[in-house]
Amino acid sequence: MSAVEYILEPVLSEIPLSSSLSVLPSGDIVIVHKKGGLTLLSSQVVAETNSTLKFSKNSMINLVPDDLYVSRQGGLIAFVAHPNYEKNGWLYLSYAAGTANKNFLKIVRFRLNNNTVTDQASIFRVAQDKDTPVHFGGKMAFSLQGHLLVTSGDGFDYREKAQVLSNQLGKVLRMSDTGEALIENPYYVGSTAHPDTPKNYVFTLGHRNPQALLVRSDGVIVSNEHGPKGGDEINVLEAGVNYGWPVVTNGTDYIGASISPFKNYKGMRLPNYDWTPSIAPSSMVFYEGGKFPELRNHYLITSLKLKNIYLVTKDFTSGHQATLFSAPQTRLRDIAVLPSGDLIVLSDGENATLSVLKKR
């Protein structure tokens, strides 16, 4: 596959600093603005309009939680619709809450009525507070069973907590659509007398700074995450598995110091795919659409550092990585698939751009 086959065609510009984008079952696109608020954009506009658009007043959704914490990687993070959204209307938002000295990941759910937020309620917060403005996680996806999966970062200065089951940092958490721990979770303590026990929620452990979380149509759950200097990873997630951080990593500390002497360790699973040196992966989709047959059964991963879209095969076969562009783009924050099979990409930073992937 030639790297010059594809271009990004802008369809919306001057987007405020944003953390992610999501696609509703209707095909409408939701852009999550880091400092608060959402933009709702019709997919028909994206699919049929080639000119740059401006935000319309009706497309803006005012959603700024009272306890929102905005600093560095903090702010609004991610958005997902309930699998039965068309019937129940539930939407979910993750964000950093609290203060500089006491912050944590939080999830609320709500409905929209004529672009106005209604029925907003907090359903979950990570049990432990931290005093770092980074590594929140906050990516969400629903399993085929209707369970909500949520990534939690290690907080950077708290990386050892990724190996502690009683601490929810550095984990993937699994819960009901109303935020309760599931009895079938691998570390559930077996008693309903203490339903909020932190380990009740743990689905997997040993994660650093997750950037993407997806569920394929066959139910396979996949995430990617930032390593430190090297050791970016893609992992297929299975209940109860330990993915190693910080005991096992191919990365080194940013100052060059060794984090761990181990490249493997008993009881810890190695990544399905590794980038060393780092590419700083951001979002990821598994493409099963019909618009680009040549991309089917590939993971498409946006890169912040190398400003490209990386292509990795379904079976993670070594040597089968490719990139879509012949020259660096801007930093790429997120990627999503429309019901039409079109791919949309959000750039990073202030005055960001939403683009559609096109063949040259």
mmCIF file of C-alpha atoms in Angstrom, residues 109-248:
data_model
loop_
_atom_site.group_PDB
_atom_site.id
_atom_site.type_symbol
_atom_site.label_atom_id
_atom_site.label_comp_id
_atom_site.label_asym_id
_atom_site.label_seq_id
_atom_site.Cartn_x
_atom_site.Cartn_y
_atom_site.Cartn_z
ATOM 1 C CA ARG A 109 -24.234 10.163 32.366
ATOM 2 C CA PHE A 110 -26.965 12.379 30.930
ATOM 3 C CA ARG A 111 -29.497 12.807 28.159
ATOM 4 C CA LEU A 112 -29.923 15.521 25.547
ATOM 5 C CA ASN A 113 -33.223 17.266 24.903
ATOM 6 C CA ASN A 114 -32.983 19.762 22.026
ATOM 7 C CA ASN A 115 -29.232 20.049 22.684
ATOM 8 C CA THR A 116 -29.831 20.772 26.364
ATOM 9 C CA VAL A 117 -28.333 18.477 29.004
ATOM 10 C CA THR A 118 -30.905 16.751 31.218
ATOM 11 C CA ASP A 119 -30.900 13.969 33.827
ATOM 12 C CA GLN A 120 -27.186 14.485 34.531
ATOM 13 C CA ALA A 121 -25.851 12.286 37.322
ATOM 14 C CA SER A 122 -22.445 11.129 38.512
ATOM 15 C CA ILE A 123 -22.112 7.344 38.304
ATOM 16 C CA PHE A 124 -18.448 6.686 39.144
ATOM 17 C CA ARG A 125 -15.186 8.210 40.321
ATOM 18 C CA VAL A 126 -11.761 6.619 40.700
ATOM 19 C CA ALA A 127 -11.382 5.861 44.389
ATOM 20 C CA GLN A 128 -7.925 7.397 44.859
ATOM 21 C CA ASP A 129 -7.082 11.103 44.640
ATOM 22 C CA LYS A 130 -3.813 12.297 43.160
ATOM 23 C CA ASP A 131 -1.913 15.568 42.855
ATOM 24 C CA THR A 132 -0.617 15.269 39.276
ATOM 25 C CA PRO A 133 -2.316 16.853 36.217
ATOM 26 C CA VAL A 134 -1.542 13.930 33.881
ATOM 27 C CA HIS A 135 -2.261 10.258 33.113
ATOM 28 C CA PHE A 136 -6.001 10.229 33.812
ATOM 29 C CA GLY A 137 -7.044 7.612 31.254
ATOM 30 C CA GLY A 138 -10.787 8.116 30.869
ATOM 31 C CA LYS A 139 -11.378 6.293 27.576
ATOM 32 C CA MET A 140 -14.643 4.339 27.532
ATOM 33 C CA ALA A 141 -16.306 1.580 25.527
ATOM 34 C CA PHE A 142 -19.255 -0.738 25.991
ATOM 35 C CA SER A 143 -18.722 -4.488 25.736
ATOM 36 C CA LEU A 144 -21.111 -6.635 23.716
ATOM 37 C CA GLN A 145 -22.669 -7.605 27.055
ATOM 38 C CA GLY A 146 -23.540 -3.953 27.752
ATOM 39 C CA HIS A 147 -20.863 -3.440 30.412
ATOM 40 C CA LEU A 148 -19.038 -0.129 30.581
ATOM 41 C CA LEU A 149 -15.239 -0.375 30.330
ATOM 42 C CA VAL A 150 -13.144 2.576 31.508
ATOM 43 C CA THR A 151 -9.378 3.135 31.398
ATOM 44 C CA SER A 152 -7.572 4.702 34.351
ATOM 45 C CA GLY A 153 -4.047 6.071 34.026
ATOM 46 C CA ASP A 154 -1.305 5.620 36.597
ATOM 47 C CA GLY A 155 -1.098 9.303 37.569
ATOM 48 C CA PHE A 156 2.588 9.410 36.475
ATOM 49 C CA ASP A 157 4.065 9.756 39.964
ATOM 50 C CA TYR A 158 2.048 6.782 41.181
ATOM 51 C CA ARG A 159 3.143 4.167 38.672
ATOM 52 C CA GLU A 160 3.689 1.456 41.298
ATOM 53 C CA LYS A 161 -0.055 1.627 42.049
ATOM 54 C CA ALA A 162 -0.721 0.056 38.650
ATOM 55 C CA GLN A 163 0.212 -3.262 40.302
ATOM 56 C CA VAL A 164 -1.909 -2.767 43.434
ATOM 57 C CA LEU A 165 -5.386 -4.294 43.191
ATOM 58 C CA SER A 166 -6.816 -2.125 45.954
ATOM 59 C CA ASN A 167 -5.863 0.999 43.983
ATOM 60 C CA GLN A 168 -7.735 1.951 40.807
ATOM 61 C CA LEU A 169 -4.858 3.820 39.132
ATOM 62 C CA GLY A 170 -3.268 2.098 36.133
ATOM 63 C CA LYS A 171 -6.243 -0.185 35.473
ATOM 64 C CA VAL A 172 -9.058 -0.956 33.075
ATOM 65 C CA LEU A 173 -12.265 -0.939 35.112
ATOM 66 C CA ARG A 174 -15.550 -2.700 34.304
ATOM 67 C CA MET A 175 -18.974 -1.715 35.615
ATOM 68 C CA SER A 176 -22.684 -1.709 34.868
ATOM 69 C CA ASP A 177 -24.241 1.067 32.815
ATOM 70 C CA THR A 178 -25.167 2.759 36.101
ATOM 71 C CA GLY A 179 -21.665 2.516 37.580
ATOM 72 C CA GLU A 180 -21.870 -0.531 39.861
ATOM 73 C CA ALA A 181 -19.105 -3.131 40.076
ATOM 74 C CA LEU A 182 -19.942 -6.459 38.456
ATOM 75 C CA ILE A 183 -19.934 -9.648 40.501
ATOM 76 C CA GLU A 184 -18.310 -11.444 37.560
ATOM 77 C CA ASN A 185 -15.305 -9.100 37.625
ATOM 78 C CA PRO A 186 -12.109 -11.104 38.224
ATOM 79 C CA TYR A 187 -11.170 -9.559 41.581
ATOM 80 C CA TYR A 188 -14.621 -9.035 43.059
ATOM 81 C CA VAL A 189 -14.395 -9.748 46.773
ATOM 82 C CA GLY A 190 -17.510 -11.915 46.743
ATOM 83 C CA SER A 191 -19.620 -9.812 49.073
ATOM 84 C CA THR A 192 -22.336 -7.300 48.256
ATOM 85 C CA ALA A 193 -21.880 -5.736 51.700
ATOM 86 C CA HIS A 194 -19.059 -3.548 50.352
ATOM 87 C CA PRO A 195 -19.941 -2.930 46.697
ATOM 88 C CA ASP A 196 -17.572 0.059 46.335
ATOM 89 C CA THR A 197 -14.430 -1.848 47.339
ATOM 90 C CA PRO A 198 -11.889 -0.571 44.741
ATOM 91 C CA LYS A 199 -10.720 -4.010 43.558
ATOM 92 C CA ASN A 200 -14.322 -4.974 42.736
ATOM 93 C CA TYR A 201 -14.075 -2.836 39.601
ATOM 94 C CA VAL A 202 -10.720 -4.070 38.273
ATOM 95 C CA PHE A 203 -10.891 -5.783 34.885
ATOM 96 C CA THR A 204 -7.164 -5.630 34.005
ATOM 97 C CA LEU A 205 -4.105 -4.091 35.679
ATOM 98 C CA GLY A 206 -0.572 -2.984 34.861
ATOM 99 C CA HIS A 207 -1.349 -0.017 32.566
ATOM 100 C CA ARG A 208 0.474 3.292 32.259
ATOM 101 C CA ASN A 209 -1.297 5.967 30.212
ATOM 102 C CA PRO A 210 -4.090 4.463 28.067
ATOM 103 C CA GLN A 211 -5.024 6.489 24.996
ATOM 104 C CA ALA A 212 -7.610 4.302 23.249
ATOM 105 C CA LEU A 213 -10.131 1.606 24.057
ATOM 106 C CA LEU A 214 -12.302 -0.251 21.551
ATOM 107 C CA VAL A 215 -14.518 -3.312 21.251
ATOM 108 C CA ARG A 216 -14.480 -5.098 17.895
ATOM 109 C CA SER A 217 -17.669 -6.515 16.395
ATOM 110 C CA ASP A 218 -16.568 -9.985 17.545
ATOM 111 C CA GLY A 219 -16.326 -8.736 21.149
ATOM 112 C CA VAL A 220 -12.524 -8.564 21.370
ATOM 113 C CA ILE A 221 -11.419 -5.664 23.585
ATOM 114 C CA VAL A 222 -8.280 -3.748 22.564
ATOM 115 C CA SER A 223 -6.441 -0.759 24.022
ATOM 116 C CA ASN A 224 -3.297 1.208 23.331
ATOM 117 C CA GLU A 225 -1.183 3.237 25.728
ATOM 118 C CA HIS A 226 1.797 5.537 25.952
ATOM 119 C CA GLY A 227 5.001 4.089 27.241
ATOM 120 C CA PRO A 228 7.617 6.443 28.692
ATOM 121 C CA LYS A 229 10.542 6.830 26.289
ATOM 122 C CA GLY A 230 9.698 3.833 24.115
ATOM 123 C CA GLY A 231 7.359 1.023 24.991
ATOM 124 C CA ASP A 232 4.135 2.316 23.428
ATOM 125 C CA GLU A 233 1.757 -0.648 23.310
ATOM 126 C CA ILE A 234 -1.336 -2.258 21.844
ATOM 127 C CA ASN A 235 -2.926 -4.870 24.103
ATOM 128 C CA VAL A 236 -5.791 -7.301 23.610
ATOM 129 C CA LEU A 237 -7.535 -7.182 26.995
ATOM 130 C CA GLU A 238 -8.758 -10.225 28.886
ATOM 131 C CA ALA A 239 -10.309 -10.264 32.345
ATOM 132 C CA GLY A 240 -7.824 -10.610 35.191
ATOM 133 C CA VAL A 241 -4.678 -10.238 33.082
ATOM 134 C CA ASN A 242 -1.708 -8.184 34.310
ATOM 135 C CA TYR A 243 -0.130 -6.156 31.456
ATOM 136 C CA GLY A 244 3.078 -5.490 33.313
ATOM 137 C CA TRP A 245 3.577 -1.773 33.902
ATOM 138 C CA PRO A 246 5.898 -0.744 35.513
ATOM 139 C CA VAL A 247 7.523 -4.142 36.157
ATOM 140 C CA VAL A 248 7.750 -4.982 32.445
#
